[in-house]
């Protein structure tokens, strides 16, 4: 005999009620008419306990009604011998996915993570398949699912624990979405051979910080069969303070630094110190900053005089992993630009647009000169460090069209300068003077009649156009050209055509010369030639001409841990990257091992420093407030726990019991009996009441 | 006209002469009960029970020209050859309304009869007594609403109608004394007497207001409170379920525990009524149902005497008598 709802048997306690009522009764018999009760207060009924039960039959009937009802509601059934065999097909795969991002370096968190993994492993049943993954921006398998044929529960569990002992948090950002999707994919893949009722469980151990990314969950539907059990491990959520040096938009003598203090932070007073490359504090006056909890503040920190000071440290915050911010304290490169062209500056001339394009930036200090005489020009071009020479020879004063000037240009180019030459109809002699014989310049027939030409076949792999390589920016069809020249390089020349007009003529020709190079533009950017100056691509092209090899300055580019560094160099042969710890790593065009914050230095074959890169912890990682796990459900993740084998067995047993009880339905008999007994009780009670009324009447009459 | 017991005003009749209420109540006819009470009462109190008229001679005055010749005493003129004019004290007939409460609570009684029966007998006695004096008597019975209203008349058959109205079986519910008092104030414009017979076991919040209204109209009000002896002393022994006759409410009460509180509240209620009556100049007679009715009649007359003649009479020395 079994009971489907045994809790209803508690109703048997109700049997005590009739016994109690039979033992206890009110003393008064009958009632008394009285004129008014307005002066009377109810007296508490005097209860007397009687040692002897009266109306035993009635009592038994009443108790029987209650007992029958309790029995009926508890749904009794007769058990039948039936074996419940789940078989060996049932498998529960548990993927333990541990957050190993930078925020897990908060004090004590990793120990808690290890403890949680231990707990999860301890809670596994014999037969459960565990695997351990750790994730930051990507998911890494520390211990995969074992082959079922060679499966041994204890060995697997020990392997998981060992893998966890060896694991440590990284410095990268958190991408929970990507980790869940990948873990679910792995689970789904390994469970393909499992039976229908096998369970797939992800135990996600994370701080579920607000800064974590969930975007990947939007891209793909999360498998319904995979349940995610979220275990949040955190150190005082929202207690973290962080700093970030903001990007400069113009040259300044200070860094704008944003300090963010968490809502739960117990600290309000912070100080900022400079550290050198070896992360030793230096004797520069520190700044005291007050930031209230839950607030953020931007302060101005003077740039230190020493270029070696690369790290700004925040002191006062107990969560230390994001308290250092690396910046390249590099002075801007000086770029000397010489314009040879029309004497007066007019709004229709190239110089007008050039001057407005070449503004100082945090990494460049531009010195634009406009010589008025041949002597001035020669003197200017003869200086060392001339970077860019722009020649708009269409308006060039004839007095300056001298071989002396062209020789000076050629000399400067050979010394390393770059020339942007807007070719004029009568430039053949000048070009041949600079680049050598064999060049042919002709005035092209203007299309006329509202027709125009466009650039095509642009070489986006060349550094001049590479910044515009992205399809979002690579559309040049909006730039119309209506006046150009036919420029033909010598046959054996090393000149390279970077762009052509859709009429077939060359538009941009690149020619290296000595240390420098020359870009010949068949059409200028002035309105007389084209719309190029009016395009947003124009400043990019001019600036990329300044940023070409040798003049690049990547200090303005910020990298987070995990970002890929792609240096703007023409050749990566022999380059090596030095990590913040000092170890040197080979380099093949792009560097992906930005595994910790610090200064990364790029050296060439001769061990000359090419450039440096500052890599920091991602700003999103510093927000340690906890996300609500409901957000995961909003992305379609099933939050929950798959039943264990024992629970599944209990569930099946319950289902079988329900089925048995449905077939037998003893409860109906119980209700029917209860009704019958109730009827008997009613009849008996009625008779008893009548008898007692009669005796009361007799008593009254006697009185 | 009654001969007021002026010389015996403060002395109650001797116990020997009163009829035992228990015996009296066994007589079925209300009128007979009333007659027994009244005549027994008058026998004990008066030298001549049949004396009295509403016109009372007071003095002679010498005739002077201009006097109404109708009032000239011709006999005296014949006897003494003097012209005298009779002067009368004119007493108008008393106009009295008896307001009888016949609510459920009046059906209560622990003696052989209920308060309602006692109240009816009391009303019949008063009516019979007044009728004998040729005073106009009206009747208004009420419970929650007004049940019967007979205007005050002195005419043939009025008493019989009143008696039959009183003998009608009653089936009242709750008590609302406000409505009959309001009604009386509205209907009875002429000054007179209003006798309210009730147990007053109800809220008395607006009692003062309505009694005051009657008093303002010039009525003399006598409040005869009829109570059962058990209501006054609450001498019950067994704890039992008390059933309110009016509201039907039931309350479990242990009299031993509840008696002191009951008596306190009852006394408080009685004092409130008394204070209202005192402030308004209303006479309050409290009667338990075992009190002989003669005593009630005596109290009534006593009250009348205390009030004097001012309320019910208007002096009109020149007015002619009947």
mmCIF file of N, CA, C and O in Angstrom, chain A residues 26-46, chain B residues 108 201 231 234 236 239 241-245 249-250 252-254 261-262 265-266 269:
data_model
loop_
_atom_site.group_PDB
_atom_site.id
_atom_site.type_symbol
_atom_site.label_atom_id
_atom_site.label_comp_id
_atom_site.label_asym_id
_atom_site.label_seq_id
_atom_site.Cartn_x
_atom_site.Cartn_y
_atom_site.Cartn_z
ATOM 1 N N UNK A 26 -20.058 23.194 26.653
ATOM 2 C CA UNK A 26 -20.517 24.344 27.420
ATOM 3 C C UNK A 26 -21.499 23.872 28.474
ATOM 4 O O UNK A 26 -22.294 22.977 28.228
ATOM 5 N N UNK A 27 -21.463 24.483 29.599
ATOM 6 C CA UNK A 27 -22.351 24.123 30.682
ATOM 7 C C UNK A 27 -23.820 24.398 30.358
ATOM 8 O O UNK A 27 -24.684 23.598 30.667
ATOM 9 N N UNK A 28 -24.153 25.551 29.754
ATOM 10 C CA UNK A 28 -25.567 25.895 29.640
ATOM 11 C C UNK A 28 -26.316 24.925 28.743
ATOM 12 O O UNK A 28 -25.782 24.401 27.788
ATOM 13 N N UNK A 29 -27.561 24.753 29.122
ATOM 14 C CA UNK A 29 -28.456 23.968 28.286
ATOM 15 C C UNK A 29 -29.592 24.883 27.891
ATOM 16 O O UNK A 29 -30.129 25.607 28.717
ATOM 17 N N UNK A 30 -29.978 24.843 26.663
ATOM 18 C CA UNK A 30 -31.090 25.663 26.215
ATOM 19 C C UNK A 30 -30.746 27.124 26.212
ATOM 20 O O UNK A 30 -29.575 27.523 26.300
ATOM 21 N N UNK A 31 -31.782 27.935 26.152
ATOM 22 C CA UNK A 31 -31.533 29.365 26.122
ATOM 23 C C UNK A 31 -32.626 30.078 26.908
ATOM 24 O O UNK A 31 -33.657 29.501 27.237
ATOM 25 N N UNK A 32 -32.388 31.348 27.154
ATOM 26 C CA UNK A 32 -33.328 32.099 27.989
ATOM 27 C C UNK A 32 -33.687 33.380 27.268
ATOM 28 O O UNK A 32 -32.803 34.110 26.803
ATOM 29 N N UNK A 33 -34.998 33.610 27.200
ATOM 30 C CA UNK A 33 -35.447 34.871 26.588
ATOM 31 C C UNK A 33 -35.272 35.984 27.607
ATOM 32 O O UNK A 33 -35.555 35.812 28.784
ATOM 33 N N UNK A 34 -34.787 37.101 27.108
ATOM 34 C CA UNK A 34 -34.635 38.248 28.006
ATOM 35 C C UNK A 34 -34.999 39.496 27.211
ATOM 36 O O UNK A 34 -34.863 39.535 25.987
ATOM 37 N N UNK A 35 -35.476 40.481 27.941
ATOM 38 C CA UNK A 35 -36.015 41.647 27.248
ATOM 39 C C UNK A 35 -34.961 42.384 26.438
ATOM 40 O O UNK A 35 -35.211 42.816 25.328
ATOM 41 N N UNK A 36 -33.790 42.509 26.994
ATOM 42 C CA UNK A 36 -32.761 43.215 26.238
ATOM 43 C C UNK A 36 -31.388 42.746 26.696
ATOM 44 O O UNK A 36 -31.209 42.357 27.842
ATOM 45 N N UNK A 37 -30.461 42.785 25.753
ATOM 46 C CA UNK A 37 -29.087 42.415 26.094
ATOM 47 C C UNK A 37 -28.204 43.650 26.164
ATOM 48 O O UNK A 37 -26.989 43.545 26.184
ATOM 49 N N UNK A 38 -28.884 44.834 26.168
ATOM 50 C CA UNK A 38 -28.069 46.051 26.045
ATOM 51 C C UNK A 38 -27.189 46.301 27.264
ATOM 52 O O UNK A 38 -26.223 47.050 27.169
ATOM 53 N N UNK A 39 -27.493 45.682 28.365
ATOM 54 C CA UNK A 39 -26.649 45.915 29.546
ATOM 55 C C UNK A 39 -25.727 44.727 29.824
ATOM 56 O O UNK A 39 -25.088 44.666 30.853
ATOM 57 N N UNK A 40 -25.721 43.783 28.898
ATOM 58 C CA UNK A 40 -24.976 42.548 29.181
ATOM 59 C C UNK A 40 -23.726 42.431 28.319
ATOM 60 O O UNK A 40 -23.710 42.850 27.171
ATOM 61 N N UNK A 41 -22.737 41.861 28.907
ATOM 62 C CA UNK A 41 -21.501 41.561 28.190
ATOM 63 C C UNK A 41 -21.381 40.047 28.107
ATOM 64 O O UNK A 41 -21.794 39.343 29.032
ATOM 65 N N UNK A 42 -20.843 39.541 27.008
ATOM 66 C CA UNK A 42 -20.702 38.084 26.940
ATOM 67 C C UNK A 42 -19.706 37.583 27.982
ATOM 68 O O UNK A 42 -18.656 38.182 28.178
ATOM 69 N N UNK A 43 -20.065 36.521 28.624
ATOM 70 C CA UNK A 43 -19.135 35.908 29.577
ATOM 71 C C UNK A 43 -18.409 34.813 28.833
ATOM 72 O O UNK A 43 -18.999 34.134 28.006
ATOM 73 N N UNK A 44 -17.132 34.626 29.110
ATOM 74 C CA UNK A 44 -16.437 33.510 28.450
ATOM 75 C C UNK A 44 -17.080 32.205 28.889
ATOM 76 O O UNK A 44 -17.369 32.019 30.067
ATOM 77 N N UNK A 45 -17.366 31.338 27.899
ATOM 78 C CA UNK A 45 -18.067 30.117 28.278
ATOM 79 C C UNK A 45 -17.218 29.280 29.230
ATOM 80 O O UNK A 45 -16.013 29.166 29.050
ATOM 81 N N UNK A 46 -17.841 28.806 30.181
ATOM 82 C CA UNK A 46 -17.110 27.966 31.130
ATOM 83 C C UNK A 46 -16.991 26.579 30.547
ATOM 84 O O UNK A 46 -17.991 25.959 30.202
ATOM 85 N N UNK B 108 -41.944 40.525 27.932
ATOM 86 C CA UNK B 108 -41.153 39.793 28.920
ATOM 87 C C UNK B 108 -41.804 39.883 30.292
ATOM 88 O O UNK B 108 -42.314 40.943 30.681
ATOM 89 N N UNK B 201 -36.325 50.335 27.403
ATOM 90 C CA UNK B 201 -35.095 49.536 27.227
ATOM 91 C C UNK B 201 -34.627 49.703 25.778
ATOM 92 O O UNK B 201 -34.711 48.792 24.956
ATOM 93 N N UNK B 231 -35.646 42.399 35.825
ATOM 94 C CA UNK B 231 -34.823 43.348 35.086
ATOM 95 C C UNK B 231 -34.104 44.304 36.035
ATOM 96 O O UNK B 231 -33.051 44.837 35.721
ATOM 97 N N UNK B 234 -31.833 41.422 38.369
ATOM 98 C CA UNK B 234 -31.076 40.432 37.602
ATOM 99 C C UNK B 234 -30.681 39.236 38.470
ATOM 100 O O UNK B 234 -29.532 38.840 38.560
ATOM 101 N N UNK B 236 -30.581 35.946 38.431
ATOM 102 C CA UNK B 236 -30.562 34.647 37.777
ATOM 103 C C UNK B 236 -29.407 33.852 38.354
ATOM 104 O O UNK B 236 -28.427 34.426 38.826
ATOM 105 N N UNK B 239 -25.799 29.995 34.359
ATOM 106 C CA UNK B 239 -25.243 30.547 33.128
ATOM 107 C C UNK B 239 -26.019 29.980 31.960
ATOM 108 O O UNK B 239 -26.272 28.774 31.909
ATOM 109 N N UNK B 241 -27.671 30.817 27.696
ATOM 110 C CA UNK B 241 -27.632 31.620 26.487
ATOM 111 C C UNK B 241 -28.818 32.574 26.518
ATOM 112 O O UNK B 241 -29.961 32.148 26.457
ATOM 113 N N UNK B 242 -28.552 33.835 26.658
ATOM 114 C CA UNK B 242 -29.624 34.829 26.716
ATOM 115 C C UNK B 242 -30.006 35.230 25.305
ATOM 116 O O UNK B 242 -29.154 35.516 24.487
ATOM 117 N N UNK B 243 -31.299 35.249 25.063
ATOM 118 C CA UNK B 243 -31.816 35.551 23.730
ATOM 119 C C UNK B 243 -32.540 36.899 23.791
ATOM 120 O O UNK B 243 -33.495 37.055 24.534
ATOM 121 N N UNK B 244 -32.040 37.839 23.047
ATOM 122 C CA UNK B 244 -32.654 39.171 23.053
ATOM 123 C C UNK B 244 -33.996 39.088 22.338
ATOM 124 O O UNK B 244 -34.072 38.664 21.180
ATOM 125 N N UNK B 245 -35.064 39.484 23.027
ATOM 126 C CA UNK B 245 -36.409 39.332 22.445
ATOM 127 C C UNK B 245 -36.621 40.271 21.265
ATOM 128 O O UNK B 245 -37.454 40.007 20.402
ATOM 129 N N UNK B 249 -30.638 38.593 19.054
ATOM 130 C CA UNK B 249 -29.230 38.326 19.306
ATOM 131 C C UNK B 249 -29.096 37.348 20.470
ATOM 132 O O UNK B 249 -29.918 37.378 21.390
ATOM 133 N N UNK B 250 -28.078 36.521 20.389
ATOM 134 C CA UNK B 250 -27.867 35.579 21.481
ATOM 135 C C UNK B 250 -26.526 35.845 22.127
ATOM 136 O O UNK B 250 -25.562 36.198 21.442
ATOM 137 N N UNK B 252 -23.999 34.420 25.381
ATOM 138 C CA UNK B 252 -23.810 33.518 26.500
ATOM 139 C C UNK B 252 -23.422 34.342 27.718
ATOM 140 O O UNK B 252 -22.438 35.083 27.686
ATOM 141 N N UNK B 253 -24.212 34.230 28.788
ATOM 142 C CA UNK B 253 -23.973 35.071 29.965
ATOM 143 C C UNK B 253 -24.007 34.197 31.218
ATOM 144 O O UNK B 253 -24.894 33.355 31.378
ATOM 145 N N UNK B 254 -23.016 34.447 32.011
ATOM 146 C CA UNK B 254 -23.012 33.829 33.332
ATOM 147 C C UNK B 254 -23.472 34.898 34.324
ATOM 148 O O UNK B 254 -22.734 35.839 34.610
ATOM 149 N N UNK B 261 -21.989 44.088 36.655
ATOM 150 C CA UNK B 261 -21.848 44.986 35.503
ATOM 151 C C UNK B 261 -23.213 45.369 34.938
ATOM 152 O O UNK B 261 -23.453 46.506 34.550
ATOM 153 N N UNK B 262 -24.130 44.373 34.924
ATOM 154 C CA UNK B 262 -25.484 44.645 34.438
ATOM 155 C C UNK B 262 -26.145 45.721 35.286
ATOM 156 O O UNK B 262 -26.692 46.697 34.775
ATOM 157 N N UNK B 265 -24.708 49.139 34.689
ATOM 158 C CA UNK B 265 -25.145 49.747 33.429
ATOM 159 C C UNK B 265 -26.618 50.112 33.483
ATOM 160 O O UNK B 265 -27.050 51.133 32.954
ATOM 161 N N UNK B 266 -27.411 49.222 34.092
ATOM 162 C CA UNK B 266 -28.846 49.478 34.210
ATOM 163 C C UNK B 266 -29.080 50.752 35.016
ATOM 164 O O UNK B 266 -29.894 51.609 34.634
ATOM 165 N N UNK B 269 -28.236 53.753 33.035
ATOM 166 C CA UNK B 269 -29.298 54.039 32.068
ATOM 167 C C UNK B 269 -30.475 54.721 32.771
ATOM 168 O O UNK B 269 -31.028 55.703 32.286
#
